[in-house]
Structures are given as C-alpha cells and as structure tokens.
Short mmCIF file of C-alpha atoms in Angstrom, two decimals:
data_model
loop_
_atom_site.label_atom_id
_atom_site.label_comp_id
_atom_site.label_asym_id
_atom_site.label_seq_id
_atom_site.Cartn_x
_atom_site.Cartn_y
_atom_site.Cartn_z
CA MET A 1 -36.44 137.52 32.16
CA LYS A 2 -37.05 134.31 34.07
CA GLY A 3 -34.68 131.40 33.72
CA LYS A 4 -35.59 127.74 34.05
CA LEU A 5 -38.08 127.44 36.90
CA ILE A 6 -37.22 125.20 39.83
CA PHE A 7 -40.53 125.87 41.61
CA LYS A 8 -43.97 127.06 40.56
CA GLU A 9 -47.21 127.22 42.51
CA GLU A 10 -50.63 128.80 41.87
CA GLN A 11 -53.20 128.93 44.66
CA SER A 12 -56.83 129.90 44.41
CA PHE A 13 -59.69 130.26 46.85
CA VAL A 14 -61.97 128.24 44.54
CA GLY A 15 -62.53 124.80 46.08
CA THR A 16 -61.41 125.79 49.58
CA TRP A 17 -63.65 125.93 52.64
CA MET A 18 -63.68 129.72 52.32
CA TRP A 19 -65.03 129.43 48.78
CA TYR A 20 -67.94 127.29 49.99
CA LEU A 21 -68.57 129.70 52.81
CA VAL A 22 -68.74 132.68 50.42
CA ILE A 23 -71.04 130.80 48.04
CA GLY A 24 -73.29 129.79 50.97
CA ILE A 25 -73.48 133.36 52.34
CA SER A 26 -74.19 134.66 48.82
CA LEU A 27 -77.03 132.19 48.27
CA VAL A 28 -78.57 132.96 51.66
CA SER A 29 -78.21 136.73 51.18
CA VAL A 30 -79.62 136.92 47.64
CA GLY A 31 -82.11 134.06 48.15
CA GLY A 32 -83.37 135.49 51.42
CA THR A 33 -83.84 138.94 49.92
CA ALA A 34 -85.59 137.46 46.89
CA LEU A 35 -87.98 135.47 49.09
CA ALA A 36 -88.77 138.57 51.16
CA VAL A 37 -89.56 140.53 47.99
CA PHE A 38 -91.67 137.73 46.56
CA TYR A 39 -93.75 137.04 49.68
CA ARG A 40 -94.25 140.68 50.64
CA GLN A 41 -95.07 141.68 47.06
CA ASP A 42 -92.90 144.72 47.78
CA THR A 43 -91.52 146.44 44.70
CA GLU A 44 -89.25 148.61 46.85
CA GLY A 45 -87.53 145.44 48.05
CA ILE A 46 -86.26 144.94 44.51
CA VAL A 47 -83.66 147.66 45.18
CA GLY A 48 -82.40 145.64 48.16
CA LEU A 49 -82.33 142.50 46.04
CA ILE A 50 -80.27 144.28 43.37
CA ILE A 51 -77.84 145.66 45.98
CA ALA A 52 -77.51 142.20 47.59
CA ALA A 53 -76.85 140.62 44.19
CA ILE A 54 -74.21 143.22 43.29
CA VAL A 55 -72.37 143.00 46.59
CA THR A 56 -72.36 139.24 46.79
CA GLY A 57 -71.54 138.93 43.08
CA GLY A 58 -68.57 141.25 43.61
CA LEU A 59 -67.39 139.17 46.55
CA VAL A 60 -67.64 135.98 44.51
CA MET A 61 -65.75 137.55 41.62
CA LEU A 62 -63.00 138.68 44.01
CA PHE A 63 -62.60 135.13 45.24
CA ILE A 64 -62.56 133.78 41.68
CA PHE A 65 -59.91 136.22 40.45
CA SER A 66 -57.67 136.18 43.57
CA LYS A 67 -54.81 133.82 42.78
CA LEU A 68 -51.41 133.65 44.45
CA HIS A 69 -48.60 132.92 41.99
CA ILE A 70 -45.11 131.99 43.28
CA SER A 71 -42.22 130.93 41.09
CA ILE A 72 -38.47 130.51 41.60
CA ASP A 73 -35.75 130.20 39.03
CA GLN A 74 -31.99 129.65 39.66
CA GLU A 75 -31.43 133.25 40.77
CA ASN A 76 -34.71 134.96 41.75
CA LEU A 77 -38.09 134.55 43.38
CA TYR A 78 -41.25 135.99 41.79
CA TYR A 79 -44.76 136.51 43.10
CA ARG A 80 -48.02 138.21 42.26
CA TYR A 81 -51.49 138.08 43.80
CA PRO A 82 -54.08 139.64 41.47
CA PRO A 83 -56.12 141.74 41.98
CA PHE A 84 -54.00 143.09 44.87
CA VAL A 85 -50.52 142.70 43.39
CA ASN A 86 -51.03 142.67 39.62
CA LYS A 87 -47.50 143.29 38.47
CA GLU A 88 -45.10 140.46 39.20
CA LYS A 89 -42.66 141.28 42.00
CA LYS A 90 -39.07 140.06 41.63
CA ILE A 91 -36.98 139.29 44.70
CA THR A 92 -33.23 139.06 44.12
CA LYS A 93 -30.36 138.12 46.41
CA ASP A 94 -29.63 141.83 46.84
CA ASP A 95 -33.09 142.30 48.39
CA VAL A 96 -33.02 139.47 50.96
CA LYS A 97 -31.53 139.28 54.46
CA GLU A 98 -33.42 136.12 55.51
CA ILE A 99 -35.52 133.51 53.66
CA TYR A 100 -37.00 130.38 55.24
CA ILE A 101 -40.10 128.16 55.43
CA ARG A 102 -42.13 128.43 58.62
CA GLN A 103 -45.39 127.54 60.28
CA TYR A 104 -47.56 130.52 61.17
CA SER A 105 -51.00 131.33 62.55
CA PRO A 106 -52.94 133.20 59.84
CA ILE A 107 -55.59 134.47 62.23
CA MET A 108 -53.36 135.37 65.19
CA GLU A 109 -50.47 136.85 63.19
CA TYR A 110 -52.22 138.46 60.24
CA GLY A 111 -55.96 138.46 60.95
CA GLY A 112 -56.84 135.76 58.39
CA TRP A 113 -56.14 134.77 54.81
CA GLY A 114 -55.80 136.82 51.60
CA TYR A 115 -53.69 139.93 51.16
CA ARG A 116 -53.01 140.92 54.76
CA ILE A 117 -50.94 143.65 56.40
CA SER A 118 -49.88 143.48 60.05
CA ILE A 119 -47.99 146.25 61.76
CA ARG A 120 -45.99 143.74 63.76
CA ASN A 121 -45.52 140.93 61.20
CA GLY A 122 -45.46 142.73 57.84
CA LYS A 123 -47.36 141.50 54.74
CA ALA A 124 -48.86 138.08 54.20
CA LEU A 125 -50.11 136.83 50.89
CA ASN A 126 -51.90 133.53 51.50
CA VAL A 127 -54.89 131.47 50.50
CA VAL A 128 -55.29 128.55 52.90
CA GLY A 129 -53.12 126.67 55.38
CA ASN A 130 -50.47 127.71 57.87
CA THR A 131 -47.16 127.16 56.13
CA GLY A 132 -45.32 129.88 54.26
CA LEU A 133 -42.09 131.26 52.88
CA GLN A 134 -40.90 134.06 55.17
CA LEU A 135 -38.78 136.78 53.54
CA VAL A 136 -37.04 139.50 55.49
CA THR A 137 -35.61 142.17 53.21
CA LYS A 138 -32.41 144.07 53.86
CA ASN A 139 -34.51 147.10 54.87
CA ASP A 140 -36.28 144.86 57.43
CA LYS A 141 -39.63 144.51 55.63
CA ARG A 142 -41.32 141.15 56.20
CA ILE A 143 -43.24 139.30 53.49
CA LEU A 144 -44.86 135.92 54.02
CA LEU A 145 -46.03 133.88 51.01
CA GLY A 146 -48.35 131.02 51.89
CA THR A 147 -47.79 127.64 50.25
CA GLN A 148 -49.48 124.29 49.82
CA LYS A 149 -46.25 122.74 48.51
CA SER A 150 -43.97 123.26 51.51
CA ASP A 151 -41.59 120.28 50.82
CA GLU A 152 -41.12 121.26 47.16
CA LEU A 153 -40.72 124.95 48.07
CA GLU A 154 -38.18 124.11 50.79
CA ARG A 155 -36.02 122.21 48.24
CA ALA A 156 -36.25 125.17 45.81
CA VAL A 157 -35.37 127.68 48.56
CA ARG A 158 -32.34 125.56 49.56
CA ARG A 159 -31.08 125.67 45.96
CA LEU A 160 -31.80 129.37 45.71
CA LYS A 161 -29.87 130.05 48.97
CA GLU A 162 -26.94 128.01 47.66
CA ASN A 163 -26.95 130.11 44.47
CA TRP A 164 -27.19 133.31 46.51
CA GLY A 165 -24.41 132.25 48.89
CA ILE A 166 -26.69 132.44 51.97
CA ASP A 167 -25.99 129.99 54.81
CA GLY A 168 -28.67 127.84 56.36
#
C-alpha cells in the first residue's frame, strides 16, 4: 500500500508533436484511400479503406491509451505504462543499486520514444523529452523512466535516497 506521495507524474502522447504526426498520417492515409475509392468508383477499394481505417484507428487508440505513470512515496517508487505495463511495478530499496536523474538521447540510446528495449541500455519507458530517472537494479537490469518534471523528480529522488540510506 502506498504511503503519502512525494512525487506523482502522468505523461501522455496526446498533445505532443508525435500525437499531431499520428493524426496527420491517419488523416492522409484514410482520406487518401477514401478519395481514391470515390474517384475511381471502385467498390474493391472499399476493403482497402476499411483496412486503412482499422490500422490507423488502432494506432490512434494506442497513442490515446498509452500513459506513463510514475509515483514515489517515502519508501518506494512505482510505475506503470498501459497498455505495455498494466500492473503497477513497485521498486524498493532492496531492488536498487543506483538511482539518478540523467539526460539521454531517446533515438540514439533506445530507438525512439514509448516502451523501448535496448540490448545495451535496458528498458526505457518515455513519452517525450530527453530527461529521465535511471534505475540500475541489484541484478544489473537498467530501467529509464522519462520525465517532464525533472526538478521535482530530483527532489523526490533525493528524499527517497536519504530514506533508503543511499549516498549521492
């Protein structure tokens, strides 16, 4: 059970540049297919229109429901990233070897934004930006959680480290 929260953040793709890019691609894809069907008077093209609408609609829904949740209480860190990590993950002092805020390159280190897995850098759960909370577990797994509230998160991590008895 969570104690009193000292940090909470929820990030969504809605309203970001990627959101507008997905909406634009969706409109061009479905609109272009619809125009082709209309002008060619081709009933077989309706299947293509339906497929385009389903694929782009699914992509839009994925962006709508993808939300990164990070919270910290006095003793633990919690995160989830539906629909990829639906059950909230709890990170305790017994799990962590290192924890710190850092700048990173989403494209160069992880191949972009979202739920990303890199052989060299571990997992990244991010939405936009290039600042994150780097966790290194005691079994050397690396998890990076992107943030838009780096100053606030840094203060919360400092308090958490004090409570955990971790230097630095």
